[in-house]
């Protein structure tokens, strides 16, 4: 039987392992151990498949940026600057471009780099592989620091606020090329981009309620403005997923292109934009967006503060454990 003390409720994988062990009941230690190992292997394997590398650690080789392009195919994020177009490619295709903690930092760094470079007039964000991004890597929730879950939630909220802030403060036109399914943070931040193009294979999902969380990326303000309050609430509160055509009809996407010609069409559109006078592009972007910056930062701060509370709530813990356990079956 299970006589082990229960782990912290916020350590989702450890908690689920404990619950699996406890649920085995009055079996012999040897038989229970065999059953337990089978359950845990399913759980850990599925959570890794769904959300990327567990316990991801920063690496000095995790991104590559040069004056022209990055050639390190192992980098989690690739950048290329050519003919005025600074392209940022999410590069965890085996993990559906899920965002671990390092990728949050690297994308924010890339946006700052693109914003400061004199040879970059326009920036583009896209994904490598079949997905644009599967959103937040749930393994981020399994690394509890010695200070405990509240410290982890505090640090994660600071990271998210910085990440979203890098979109708000980006001074040049920012184009999203949504090449496939998009989830969570990489859906909400589309409203902070200046133009969004989508492949006809793209879809858009914000499952915040089913994970016991709340909107982010300034979506609580911008989605109702873009879609109307009722349609935005279908997406944010009811978790309605949109296909590419529905996203265009709701004004989240400018145009949808057939997948087989998506990359070449977007490249041509962005190249044409980059040929325009760069200061005219930048100043016009600031005229359109600049007056909202203070408000957007305020909304971003409020969203992150609420998420910090949600991440340590029993409701959120139970929802994420339920999700991870379902993936194990």
Short mmCIF file of C-alpha atoms in Angstrom, two decimals:
data_model
loop_
_atom_site.label_atom_id
_atom_site.label_comp_id
_atom_site.label_asym_id
_atom_site.label_seq_id
_atom_site.Cartn_x
_atom_site.Cartn_y
_atom_site.Cartn_z
CA UNK A 1 0.00 0.00 0.00
CA UNK A 2 1.00 3.66 -0.40
CA UNK A 3 2.54 5.10 2.79
CA UNK A 4 4.46 7.89 1.04
CA UNK A 5 3.72 11.49 1.99
CA UNK A 6 1.84 13.41 -0.69
CA UNK A 7 3.96 15.85 -2.73
CA UNK A 8 3.12 19.51 -3.26
CA UNK A 9 -0.14 19.79 -5.18
CA UNK A 10 1.49 22.13 -7.68
CA UNK A 11 4.12 19.56 -8.72
CA UNK A 12 1.75 18.09 -11.29
CA UNK A 13 3.76 15.09 -12.47
CA UNK A 14 4.84 14.11 -8.93
CA UNK A 15 1.27 14.59 -7.68
CA UNK A 16 -0.13 12.43 -10.47
CA UNK A 17 2.47 9.74 -9.75
CA UNK A 18 1.46 9.78 -6.10
CA UNK A 19 -2.24 9.52 -6.94
CA UNK A 20 -1.52 6.64 -9.31
CA UNK A 21 0.44 4.82 -6.61
CA UNK A 22 -2.22 5.44 -3.96
CA UNK A 23 -4.98 4.22 -6.30
CA UNK A 24 -3.35 0.79 -6.63
CA UNK A 25 -4.71 -0.11 -3.18
CA UNK A 26 -3.79 -3.16 -1.10
CA UNK A 27 -1.53 -4.99 -3.56
CA UNK A 28 1.79 -6.60 -2.77
CA UNK A 29 4.68 -4.18 -3.02
CA UNK A 30 6.15 -6.00 -6.04
CA UNK A 31 2.84 -6.17 -7.96
CA UNK A 32 1.98 -2.60 -7.10
CA UNK A 33 5.38 -1.46 -8.24
CA UNK A 34 4.92 -3.06 -11.67
CA UNK A 35 1.48 -1.46 -12.11
CA UNK A 36 2.74 1.89 -10.85
CA UNK A 37 5.68 1.93 -13.27
CA UNK A 38 3.33 1.27 -16.19
CA UNK A 39 1.02 4.15 -15.20
CA UNK A 40 3.87 6.58 -14.60
CA UNK A 41 5.60 5.74 -17.85
CA UNK A 42 2.38 6.55 -19.72
CA UNK A 43 1.90 9.79 -17.81
CA UNK A 44 5.44 11.14 -18.18
CA UNK A 45 5.70 10.05 -21.81
CA UNK A 46 2.43 11.69 -22.78
CA UNK A 47 3.13 14.90 -20.92
CA UNK A 48 6.46 15.12 -22.73
CA UNK A 49 4.80 14.44 -26.08
CA UNK A 50 2.13 17.04 -25.43
CA UNK A 51 4.30 19.77 -24.07
CA UNK A 52 7.91 19.30 -25.03
CA UNK A 53 11.09 18.55 -23.14
CA UNK A 54 10.65 18.27 -19.42
CA UNK A 55 12.95 20.35 -17.23
CA UNK A 56 14.23 22.36 -20.16
CA UNK A 57 17.39 24.25 -19.27
CA UNK A 58 18.89 27.28 -20.98
CA UNK A 59 21.66 26.56 -23.45
CA UNK A 60 24.17 28.87 -25.01
CA UNK A 61 23.41 27.18 -28.33
CA UNK A 62 19.63 27.43 -28.10
CA UNK A 63 19.32 30.27 -30.58
CA UNK A 64 21.35 31.51 -33.48
CA UNK A 65 21.32 35.06 -34.75
CA UNK A 66 23.71 36.63 -37.23
CA UNK A 67 23.73 39.55 -39.60
CA UNK A 68 22.16 37.43 -42.31
CA UNK A 69 20.81 34.15 -40.99
CA UNK A 70 20.97 31.46 -38.35
CA UNK A 71 22.15 28.06 -39.56
CA UNK A 72 22.02 26.01 -36.36
CA UNK A 73 19.24 23.56 -37.14
CA UNK A 74 19.17 22.46 -33.49
CA UNK A 75 18.28 25.95 -32.26
CA UNK A 76 14.80 26.25 -30.76
CA UNK A 77 14.35 29.53 -32.62
CA UNK A 78 15.87 30.56 -35.94
CA UNK A 79 16.33 34.07 -37.28
CA UNK A 80 17.14 35.38 -40.72
CA UNK A 81 17.47 38.98 -41.89
CA UNK A 82 17.48 39.50 -45.64
CA UNK A 83 16.34 42.35 -47.87
CA UNK A 84 14.80 44.20 -44.95
CA UNK A 85 12.76 41.22 -43.68
CA UNK A 86 13.66 39.79 -40.29
CA UNK A 87 12.16 36.29 -40.08
CA UNK A 88 11.71 34.52 -36.75
CA UNK A 89 10.98 30.80 -37.03
CA UNK A 90 9.81 28.72 -34.07
CA UNK A 91 11.90 25.58 -34.35
CA UNK A 92 10.67 22.77 -32.11
CA UNK A 93 8.71 20.88 -34.79
CA UNK A 94 8.91 17.55 -32.95
CA UNK A 95 7.20 19.26 -29.99
CA UNK A 96 4.74 21.17 -32.19
CA UNK A 97 6.67 24.37 -31.41
CA UNK A 98 5.50 24.35 -27.79
CA UNK A 99 6.92 27.20 -25.74
CA UNK A 100 9.30 26.16 -22.99
CA UNK A 101 10.75 28.88 -20.75
CA UNK A 102 13.79 29.35 -22.97
CA UNK A 103 11.69 29.96 -26.07
CA UNK A 104 9.80 32.76 -24.33
CA UNK A 105 13.11 34.50 -23.66
CA UNK A 106 14.51 33.85 -27.12
CA UNK A 107 11.53 35.21 -29.00
CA UNK A 108 11.51 38.35 -26.85
CA UNK A 109 15.25 38.75 -27.53
CA UNK A 110 14.70 38.28 -31.28
CA UNK A 111 12.02 40.99 -31.33
CA UNK A 112 14.35 43.39 -29.54
CA UNK A 113 17.10 42.55 -32.04
CA UNK A 114 14.79 43.09 -35.02
CA UNK A 115 13.52 46.35 -33.57
CA UNK A 116 17.02 47.77 -33.15
CA UNK A 117 18.56 46.72 -36.48
CA UNK A 118 18.89 49.29 -39.24
CA UNK A 119 18.73 46.56 -41.92
CA UNK A 120 15.34 45.25 -40.74
CA UNK A 121 12.17 47.07 -41.82
CA UNK A 122 9.61 44.31 -41.15
CA UNK A 123 9.55 41.25 -38.88
CA UNK A 124 7.76 37.96 -39.52
CA UNK A 125 6.96 35.20 -37.03
CA UNK A 126 6.21 31.70 -38.34
CA UNK A 127 6.66 28.06 -37.36
CA UNK A 128 8.73 25.18 -38.68
CA UNK A 129 6.79 22.00 -39.35
CA UNK A 130 3.05 21.32 -39.29
CA UNK A 131 2.25 23.61 -36.34
CA UNK A 132 2.55 27.33 -35.80
CA UNK A 133 2.71 26.61 -32.07
CA UNK A 134 0.94 24.32 -29.62
CA UNK A 135 1.24 27.06 -27.00
CA UNK A 136 2.59 26.76 -23.50
CA UNK A 137 4.78 23.74 -22.78
CA UNK A 138 3.07 22.12 -19.79
CA UNK A 139 6.42 20.80 -18.58
CA UNK A 140 6.99 24.40 -17.48
CA UNK A 141 4.64 23.57 -14.60
CA UNK A 142 6.67 20.59 -13.40
CA UNK A 143 9.86 22.42 -12.41
CA UNK A 144 9.23 23.71 -8.91
CA UNK A 145 12.08 25.81 -7.48
CA UNK A 146 13.24 25.30 -3.85
CA UNK A 147 11.29 28.44 -2.90
CA UNK A 148 8.05 26.65 -3.80
CA UNK A 149 5.14 27.00 -6.24
CA UNK A 150 4.36 30.63 -5.43
CA UNK A 151 7.87 31.62 -6.46
CA UNK A 152 7.48 29.66 -9.69
CA UNK A 153 4.18 31.38 -10.43
CA UNK A 154 5.69 34.79 -9.67
CA UNK A 155 8.67 34.17 -11.96
CA UNK A 156 6.45 32.81 -14.73
CA UNK A 157 4.18 35.86 -14.54
CA UNK A 158 7.20 38.17 -14.83
CA UNK A 159 8.45 36.20 -17.83
CA UNK A 160 5.04 36.34 -19.52
CA UNK A 161 4.69 40.07 -18.90
CA UNK A 162 8.13 40.66 -20.42
CA UNK A 163 7.29 38.42 -23.39
CA UNK A 164 3.99 40.13 -24.20
CA UNK A 165 5.63 43.50 -23.58
CA UNK A 166 8.11 42.76 -26.35
CA UNK A 167 5.18 42.59 -28.79
CA UNK A 168 3.62 45.78 -27.43
CA UNK A 169 6.89 47.73 -27.73
CA UNK A 170 7.98 46.38 -31.11
CA UNK A 171 8.43 49.54 -33.21
CA UNK A 172 8.18 48.12 -36.73
CA UNK A 173 5.50 46.25 -38.69
CA UNK A 174 5.10 42.73 -37.30
CA UNK A 175 3.57 40.02 -39.49
CA UNK A 176 2.39 36.62 -38.24
CA UNK A 177 2.49 33.81 -40.81
CA UNK A 178 0.34 31.13 -39.19
CA UNK A 179 1.38 28.00 -41.04
CA UNK A 180 -0.68 25.51 -39.01
CA UNK A 181 -2.57 25.03 -35.73
CA UNK A 182 -2.01 27.68 -33.07
CA UNK A 183 -2.83 27.46 -29.38
CA UNK A 184 -2.90 29.71 -26.34
CA UNK A 185 -0.30 32.44 -26.13
CA UNK A 186 0.49 32.24 -29.84
CA UNK A 187 -3.18 32.89 -30.62
CA UNK A 188 -3.70 35.76 -28.19
CA UNK A 189 -0.54 37.61 -29.27
CA UNK A 190 -1.78 37.62 -32.87
CA UNK A 191 -3.90 40.62 -31.90
CA UNK A 192 -0.64 42.47 -31.13
CA UNK A 193 0.69 41.76 -34.62
CA UNK A 194 0.06 44.26 -37.42
CA UNK A 195 -0.89 41.78 -40.14
CA UNK A 196 -1.85 38.11 -39.72
CA UNK A 197 -1.84 35.67 -42.64
CA UNK A 198 -2.98 32.07 -42.26
CA UNK A 199 -2.64 28.83 -44.16
CA UNK A 200 -5.93 27.07 -44.84
CA UNK A 201 -4.57 24.34 -42.53
CA UNK A 202 -4.34 26.76 -39.60
CA UNK A 203 -6.64 26.66 -36.60
CA UNK A 204 -6.87 28.82 -33.50
CA UNK A 205 -7.55 27.49 -29.99
CA UNK A 206 -7.54 29.19 -26.57
CA UNK A 207 -8.37 26.46 -24.00
CA UNK A 208 -7.84 28.71 -20.97
CA UNK A 209 -11.02 27.75 -19.10
CA UNK A 210 -10.45 24.00 -19.45
CA UNK A 211 -7.01 24.47 -17.87
CA UNK A 212 -8.33 26.61 -15.03
CA UNK A 213 -6.53 29.70 -16.30
CA UNK A 214 -7.44 33.08 -17.81
CA UNK A 215 -6.72 35.12 -20.98
CA UNK A 216 -3.28 36.57 -21.71
CA UNK A 217 -1.52 38.53 -24.43
CA UNK A 218 -3.90 41.51 -24.03
CA UNK A 219 -6.65 39.34 -25.51
CA UNK A 220 -9.05 40.42 -22.75
CA UNK A 221 -9.00 43.89 -24.33
CA UNK A 222 -8.18 43.29 -27.99
CA UNK A 223 -10.28 40.23 -28.84
CA UNK A 224 -13.59 41.95 -27.94
CA UNK A 225 -12.47 45.00 -29.95
CA UNK A 226 -11.57 42.86 -32.96
CA UNK A 227 -14.39 40.31 -32.88
CA UNK A 228 -17.14 41.93 -30.82
CA UNK A 229 -17.82 40.97 -27.20
CA UNK A 230 -20.08 37.96 -27.83
CA UNK A 231 -17.84 36.33 -30.43
CA UNK A 232 -14.72 37.03 -28.38
CA UNK A 233 -16.30 35.39 -25.35
CA UNK A 234 -17.06 32.30 -27.41
CA UNK A 235 -13.32 32.02 -28.00
CA UNK A 236 -11.98 33.13 -24.61
CA UNK A 237 -14.64 31.84 -22.19
CA UNK A 238 -16.15 28.92 -24.08
CA UNK A 239 -12.95 27.70 -25.71
CA UNK A 240 -14.38 27.68 -29.22
CA UNK A 241 -11.66 26.77 -31.72
CA UNK A 242 -11.67 28.61 -35.03
CA UNK A 243 -10.60 27.35 -38.42
CA UNK A 244 -8.74 29.73 -40.73
CA UNK A 245 -11.88 30.94 -42.50
CA UNK A 246 -13.65 31.65 -39.20
CA UNK A 247 -10.62 33.54 -37.89
CA UNK A 248 -10.68 35.70 -41.01
CA UNK A 249 -14.41 36.26 -40.69
CA UNK A 250 -13.84 37.41 -37.09
CA UNK A 251 -11.07 39.81 -38.18
CA UNK A 252 -8.23 38.01 -36.39
CA UNK A 253 -6.70 37.10 -39.77
CA UNK A 254 -6.28 39.36 -42.80
CA UNK A 255 -6.14 36.66 -45.50
CA UNK A 256 -6.11 32.88 -45.84
CA UNK A 257 -4.00 31.18 -48.52
CA UNK A 258 -3.92 27.57 -49.75
CA UNK A 259 -1.27 25.72 -47.81
CA UNK A 260 0.76 24.68 -50.86
CA UNK A 261 1.32 28.32 -51.80
CA UNK A 262 1.21 29.86 -48.34
CA UNK A 263 4.94 30.38 -47.76
CA UNK A 264 5.65 31.85 -51.19
CA UNK A 265 2.61 34.14 -51.10
CA UNK A 266 3.41 35.53 -47.66
CA UNK A 267 7.04 35.97 -48.62
CA UNK A 268 6.03 38.03 -51.63
CA UNK A 269 3.63 40.17 -49.59
CA UNK A 270 6.20 40.86 -46.89
CA UNK A 271 8.99 41.53 -49.41
CA UNK A 272 6.80 44.18 -51.04
CA UNK A 273 6.21 45.82 -47.67
CA UNK A 274 9.94 45.80 -46.89
CA UNK A 275 10.63 47.77 -50.08
CA UNK A 276 8.72 50.74 -48.68
CA UNK A 277 10.66 53.57 -46.98
CA UNK A 278 11.59 52.07 -43.59
CA UNK A 279 11.08 55.19 -41.49
CA UNK A 280 7.70 55.77 -43.06
CA UNK A 281 6.73 52.21 -42.09
CA UNK A 282 7.99 52.61 -38.54
CA UNK A 283 6.49 56.04 -37.88
CA UNK A 284 3.16 55.01 -39.39
CA UNK A 285 3.08 51.87 -37.23
CA UNK A 286 3.73 54.03 -34.18
CA UNK A 287 0.95 56.42 -35.21
CA UNK A 288 -1.49 53.51 -35.49
CA UNK A 289 -0.39 51.65 -32.36
CA UNK A 290 1.63 54.04 -30.21
CA UNK A 291 -1.23 55.77 -28.42
CA UNK A 292 -2.38 52.39 -27.04
CA UNK A 293 0.96 51.28 -25.59
CA UNK A 294 0.39 52.47 -22.02
CA UNK A 295 -3.08 50.92 -21.94
CA UNK A 296 -1.80 47.63 -23.36
CA UNK A 297 0.98 47.43 -20.78
CA UNK A 298 -1.60 48.03 -18.05
CA UNK A 299 -3.82 45.25 -19.41
CA UNK A 300 -0.81 42.94 -19.75
CA UNK A 301 0.15 43.55 -16.11
CA UNK A 302 -3.41 42.86 -14.92
CA UNK A 303 -3.67 39.64 -16.97
CA UNK A 304 -0.33 38.38 -15.63
CA UNK A 305 -1.30 39.21 -12.04
CA UNK A 306 -4.48 37.17 -12.40
CA UNK A 307 -2.60 34.28 -14.00
CA UNK A 308 -0.10 34.28 -11.14
CA UNK A 309 -3.04 33.70 -8.79
CA UNK A 310 -4.65 31.12 -11.04
CA UNK A 311 -1.47 29.04 -11.40
CA UNK A 312 -1.36 28.31 -7.66
CA UNK A 313 -5.10 27.72 -7.29
CA UNK A 314 -6.53 24.27 -6.57
CA UNK A 315 -8.80 24.67 -9.59
CA UNK A 316 -5.90 25.20 -11.99
CA UNK A 317 -3.85 22.39 -10.46
CA UNK A 318 -6.73 19.95 -10.78
CA UNK A 319 -7.46 21.00 -14.37
CA UNK A 320 -3.87 20.55 -15.54
CA UNK A 321 -3.53 17.21 -13.73
CA UNK A 322 -6.74 16.07 -15.40
CA UNK A 323 -5.42 17.13 -18.81
CA UNK A 324 -2.08 15.39 -18.33
CA UNK A 325 -3.74 12.25 -17.02
CA UNK A 326 -6.05 12.13 -20.07
CA UNK A 327 -3.02 12.33 -22.33
CA UNK A 328 -1.56 9.32 -20.52
CA UNK A 329 -4.50 7.06 -21.40
#
